[in-house]
XYZ file of C-alpha atoms in Angstrom:
369
model
C -0.123 -0.011 -0.014
C 1.476 3.270 -1.305
C 1.356 6.131 1.501
C 2.592 9.649 1.164
C 5.664 10.406 3.317
C 5.153 12.035 6.760
C 7.139 13.083 9.771
C 8.972 10.382 11.654
C 7.747 9.395 15.108
C 11.166 10.632 16.634
C 10.690 14.086 14.880
C 7.063 14.392 16.107
C 8.226 13.597 19.669
C 11.058 16.236 19.455
C 8.683 18.940 18.207
C 6.279 18.019 21.109
C 8.721 18.113 23.623
C 10.049 21.733 22.337
C 6.528 22.812 22.072
C 5.729 21.970 25.573
C 8.861 23.428 26.852
C 8.312 26.705 24.915
C 4.624 26.619 26.364
C 5.863 26.246 29.882
C 8.393 29.069 29.408
C 5.776 31.527 28.166
C 3.347 30.605 30.906
C 6.240 31.326 33.363
C 6.869 34.676 31.850
C 3.177 35.356 31.641
C 2.982 34.652 35.574
C 5.918 37.191 36.005
C 3.941 39.845 34.095
C 0.519 39.176 35.626
C 1.535 39.048 39.256
C 4.608 41.308 39.234
C 5.054 43.868 36.432
C 1.480 45.050 36.234
C 1.523 46.421 39.766
C 4.622 48.471 39.007
C 3.610 52.125 38.098
C 4.324 53.339 34.523
C 4.812 56.935 35.415
C 7.871 58.672 37.240
C 8.372 57.445 40.745
C 9.405 60.151 43.312
C 12.219 58.986 45.391
C 15.698 59.935 46.589
C 17.322 57.657 44.026
C 16.633 56.140 40.856
C 13.506 53.894 40.857
C 12.591 52.102 37.475
C 9.042 52.112 36.473
C 7.077 49.713 34.353
C 8.422 50.931 31.049
C 11.983 50.572 32.415
C 11.439 47.010 33.414
C 9.941 46.037 30.276
C 12.892 47.303 28.259
C 15.096 45.351 30.417
C 12.878 42.249 30.758
C 11.730 41.689 27.237
C 15.135 41.030 25.472
C 16.109 38.692 28.102
C 12.691 36.943 27.889
C 13.236 36.507 24.332
C 16.641 35.130 24.766
C 15.378 32.572 27.331
C 12.580 31.384 24.994
C 15.054 31.022 22.186
C 17.382 28.948 24.506
C 14.420 26.791 25.650
C 13.513 26.247 21.943
C 17.070 25.167 21.053
C 17.449 23.131 24.309
C 13.977 21.482 23.582
C 14.783 20.543 20.104
C 18.149 19.081 20.882
C 17.067 17.491 24.287
C 13.874 16.208 22.714
C 15.685 14.626 19.702
C 18.112 12.758 22.203
C 15.296 11.699 24.468
C 12.985 10.546 21.619
C 15.893 8.536 20.091
C 16.538 6.887 23.471
C 12.905 6.139 23.928
C 12.264 4.892 20.507
C 15.401 2.608 20.305
C 13.406 -0.520 21.338
C 10.926 0.091 18.563
C 13.726 0.284 15.967
C 14.832 -3.191 17.247
C 11.322 -4.531 17.105
C 10.936 -3.129 13.564
C 14.169 -4.722 12.516
C 13.093 -8.050 13.995
C 9.696 -7.775 12.102
C 11.593 -6.930 8.832
C 13.709 -9.943 9.211
C 10.651 -12.013 9.862
C 8.935 -10.581 6.771
C 12.094 -11.806 4.767
C 11.864 -15.297 6.173
C 14.171 -15.237 9.077
C 12.145 -16.577 12.096
C 15.061 -17.484 14.223
C 16.009 -13.968 15.325
C 14.879 -12.872 18.614
C 14.818 -9.152 20.101
C 15.596 -10.223 23.839
C 15.095 -6.748 24.884
C 16.847 -5.959 28.202
C 15.903 -3.679 31.102
C 13.010 -3.360 33.438
C 9.574 -4.270 32.344
C 7.554 -1.614 30.593
C 5.413 -1.213 27.566
C 8.214 -1.717 25.169
C 9.661 -4.535 27.058
C 6.157 -6.198 27.069
C 5.826 -5.641 23.452
C 9.221 -7.242 22.527
C 8.394 -10.350 24.674
C 5.114 -10.725 22.939
C 6.804 -10.398 19.701
C 9.400 -12.798 20.610
C 6.934 -15.360 21.794
C 4.869 -14.845 18.568
C 8.165 -15.450 16.587
C 8.886 -18.576 18.564
C 5.410 -20.103 17.929
C 5.394 -19.002 14.274
C 8.919 -20.709 13.716
C 7.618 -23.836 15.488
C 4.538 -23.984 13.401
C 6.350 -23.342 10.110
C 8.958 -25.945 11.115
C 6.091 -28.442 11.949
C 4.317 -27.674 8.604
C 7.498 -28.116 6.701
C 8.184 -31.525 8.225
C 4.494 -32.496 7.805
C 4.491 -31.678 4.227
C 7.795 -33.418 3.679
C 6.441 -36.448 5.469
C 3.170 -36.320 3.524
C 4.938 -36.013 0.365
C 7.051 -38.997 0.958
C 3.966 -41.076 1.988
C 2.071 -40.107 -0.941
C 4.928 -40.649 -3.264
C 5.331 -44.330 -2.059
C 2.197 -45.720 -3.193
C 2.370 -44.017 -6.636
C 5.922 -45.055 -7.125
C 4.623 -48.703 -6.347
C 1.615 -48.300 -8.539
C 4.031 -47.207 -11.443
C 6.357 -50.162 -10.794
C 3.468 -52.579 -11.075
C 2.154 -51.112 -14.269
C 5.541 -51.311 -15.968
C 5.754 -54.896 -14.790
C 2.389 -55.606 -16.246
C 3.419 -53.889 -19.533
C 6.756 -55.632 -19.809
C 5.376 -58.982 -18.774
C 1.926 -59.526 -20.594
C 1.803 -63.158 -19.519
C 2.173 -62.431 -15.687
C -0.951 -63.231 -13.688
C -3.035 -60.147 -14.040
C -5.220 -61.044 -11.136
C -2.329 -60.801 -8.635
C -1.236 -57.377 -10.168
C -4.738 -56.044 -9.843
C -4.907 -57.218 -6.306
C -1.762 -55.403 -5.303
C -2.803 -52.267 -7.294
C -5.970 -52.315 -5.395
C -4.160 -52.593 -2.059
C -1.707 -49.781 -2.903
C -4.559 -47.464 -4.042
C -6.497 -48.188 -1.059
C -3.700 -47.041 1.010
C -3.183 -43.861 -0.907
C -6.954 -43.076 -0.521
C -6.787 -43.761 3.151
C -3.858 -41.393 3.287
C -5.639 -38.676 1.448
C -8.778 -38.910 3.463
C -6.770 -38.934 6.774
C -4.986 -35.595 5.501
C -8.267 -34.064 4.806
C -9.634 -34.947 8.093
C -6.618 -33.638 9.831
C -7.021 -30.257 7.918
C -10.558 -30.077 8.684
C -9.904 -30.566 12.412
C -7.279 -27.801 12.284
C -9.441 -25.454 10.759
C -12.508 -26.109 12.934
C -14.723 -25.873 10.128
C -17.503 -28.057 11.358
C -20.920 -27.734 12.716
C -21.419 -28.444 16.459
C -24.218 -30.704 17.768
C -24.887 -32.151 21.083
C -23.808 -35.817 21.412
C -23.150 -38.561 23.734
C -19.637 -40.164 23.885
C -21.100 -43.500 25.067
C -23.436 -43.882 21.965
C -20.502 -43.040 19.765
C -18.184 -45.282 21.345
C -20.770 -48.242 20.975
C -20.982 -47.382 17.338
C -17.166 -47.323 16.784
C -16.494 -50.563 18.809
C -19.422 -52.500 17.016
C -17.669 -51.656 13.596
C -14.286 -52.725 14.926
C -15.365 -55.839 16.731
C -14.796 -58.168 13.797
C -11.099 -56.995 13.589
C -10.828 -57.495 17.286
C -12.303 -61.045 17.190
C -9.937 -61.794 14.161
C -7.050 -60.963 16.443
C -8.515 -62.720 19.358
C -8.626 -59.498 21.441
C -11.201 -58.982 23.999
C -12.945 -55.574 23.603
C -14.807 -54.273 26.625
C -16.955 -51.109 26.859
C -17.870 -49.717 30.076
C -19.198 -46.316 31.570
C -22.146 -44.013 31.524
C -23.491 -41.307 29.249
C -21.104 -38.396 28.671
C -22.518 -35.507 26.701
C -20.461 -32.893 24.776
C -20.769 -30.541 21.894
C -19.009 -31.186 18.633
C -19.040 -32.882 15.294
C -20.426 -36.388 15.619
C -18.280 -37.502 12.433
C -15.077 -36.208 13.929
C -15.702 -37.535 17.286
C -16.443 -40.876 15.800
C -13.177 -40.613 14.007
C -11.310 -40.112 17.263
C -12.932 -43.209 18.984
C -12.496 -45.288 15.819
C -8.777 -44.267 15.559
C -8.012 -44.976 19.233
C -9.812 -48.262 19.323
C -8.240 -49.316 15.911
C -4.744 -48.383 17.438
C -5.595 -50.215 20.563
C -6.345 -53.470 18.382
C -3.417 -52.918 15.883
C -0.885 -52.245 18.582
C -1.814 -55.089 20.987
C -0.637 -58.457 21.811
C -0.494 -60.959 18.911
C -3.319 -62.975 20.455
C -5.198 -62.962 23.960
C -4.933 -59.015 24.309
C -7.587 -56.853 25.944
C -8.984 -53.367 25.317
C -11.114 -51.507 27.617
C -13.159 -48.416 26.500
C -14.666 -46.332 29.230
C -16.879 -43.124 29.004
C -18.023 -40.947 32.068
C -18.660 -37.378 33.121
C -15.963 -36.172 35.360
C -15.324 -32.800 36.932
C -17.190 -30.736 34.312
C -15.807 -32.780 31.410
C -16.764 -35.763 29.270
C -14.026 -38.416 29.389
C -13.157 -41.141 27.028
C -10.483 -43.442 28.178
C -9.084 -46.367 26.004
C -6.652 -49.071 27.689
C -5.018 -51.705 25.821
C -2.367 -54.358 26.409
C 0.484 -54.694 24.059
C 4.156 -54.247 23.843
C 6.176 -52.091 26.179
C 6.092 -48.292 25.159
C 9.178 -46.411 26.253
C 8.359 -43.283 28.105
C 10.527 -41.245 25.704
C 8.408 -42.363 22.749
C 5.113 -41.015 24.207
C 5.566 -37.446 23.107
C 6.185 -38.530 19.625
C 3.033 -40.742 19.180
C 0.898 -37.767 18.262
C 3.420 -36.490 15.539
C 2.153 -37.227 11.979
C 3.343 -40.403 10.298
C 4.563 -42.070 13.627
C 3.675 -45.760 13.790
C 4.511 -46.736 17.292
C 7.130 -49.169 18.147
C 9.202 -51.071 15.662
C 7.443 -54.331 16.848
C 4.107 -53.213 15.346
C 5.245 -51.166 12.265
C 5.114 -54.182 10.120
C 1.539 -54.857 10.880
C -0.796 -54.962 7.840
C -3.322 -52.803 9.623
C -0.904 -50.233 10.979
C -2.362 -47.620 8.804
C -0.606 -44.329 7.547
C 0.618 -43.149 10.772
C -1.870 -40.208 11.295
C -4.166 -41.876 13.658
C -3.044 -40.277 16.768
C -2.136 -36.938 14.981
C -5.642 -36.927 13.889
C -6.892 -37.500 17.240
C -5.054 -34.753 18.776
C -6.163 -32.380 15.894
C -9.800 -33.058 16.513
C -9.676 -32.956 20.308
C -7.918 -29.598 20.184
C -10.474 -28.412 17.675
C -13.138 -29.255 20.228
C -11.151 -27.477 22.966
C -10.385 -30.772 24.697
C -7.174 -32.345 25.809
C -5.533 -35.532 24.992
C -3.311 -37.608 27.384
C -1.067 -40.655 26.704
C 0.438 -42.773 29.145
C 2.469 -45.999 29.153
C 0.887 -48.898 31.116
C 3.504 -50.660 33.468
C 2.686 -54.031 31.936
C 2.798 -52.909 28.459
C 0.487 -51.219 26.080
C -1.023 -47.651 26.198
C -3.774 -45.640 28.054
C -5.184 -42.767 26.272
C -7.484 -40.312 27.927
C -9.692 -37.714 25.994
C -11.261 -34.960 28.013
C -13.928 -32.838 26.138
C -16.035 -29.987 27.619
C -19.195 -31.317 28.949
C -22.558 -29.573 28.277
C -25.778 -28.971 30.223
C -27.226 -26.600 27.875
C -30.353 -27.278 25.775
C -29.831 -27.563 22.166
C -31.657 -25.541 19.616
C -34.752 -27.242 17.877
C -32.432 -28.556 15.120
C -29.794 -29.908 17.743
C -27.158 -27.435 16.317
C -24.788 -25.226 18.410
C -23.285 -22.110 16.714
């Protein structure tokens, strides 16, 4: 946006300082005139010696008053310019940091020294913003790189299979088609997972009142055949827990957690417990599962995109695309909730989701704005 050039803030402050100083000097001289000189007679004063009258005092006073005002003007301009420069120096550092950030350098920090004042608070807020922005950009770059790699893998496999089919017409086409179907299904699942993750980050969904216990029953009924196939006992307990949000996204949360609990479980004979209940003003969903030992240092990384748990479970055919817990965390945050992961002492994972509970009455169509 093109704007006409104007006076700098330093020059404006300098002129303001000088103007106020001149005004104070003029008021002081006016006080001298009002309360002193006007009571001196203007005519001849009869006395044994020389006694100056008002005219004499004015002739002596005015030149020196003008000299004093001129001195105040020069002193105000010079001193104001110096003081304004000292006062605005932090703004120059903040502006330089903003300019560097605009050019792509997000690692620079102001780190303004001195006591806490308005400029120090502004600099600290700006440093915090730069830190969060740098972290967000780094996370997005890493996510983009991982997503590109994950999407490129099934495409490269599909291209290889097609080249094999073209170069070897006598090869079993049914096997190639089946493998292509598997690879394309994985690519579609990954794309849908990325879309769900983006939707959760944008909070672009309609909110309804819902019951976590009912959604949990729906998700566990869908995944029960997979649990039975792996000989895993799936148990659902708890009470009704009402919250406000997107039924489709909350269903995705429960489905991802239960599916992860099935996939990253013992080879056979494992157990999964899904529990819902209202608790301290929140609706709580807890999923506990047996499984291999999870090192504590691995817990913080499980919600990062494209993390697939321990090496023991990464080769599982149902291991997914590594976005399950990342999607869960994104959706939970979009619903103003919290996600907590903890390793169970005997192996496996305990995942707790806390969503804001609601006691409000929904609108006639059951939608909250």
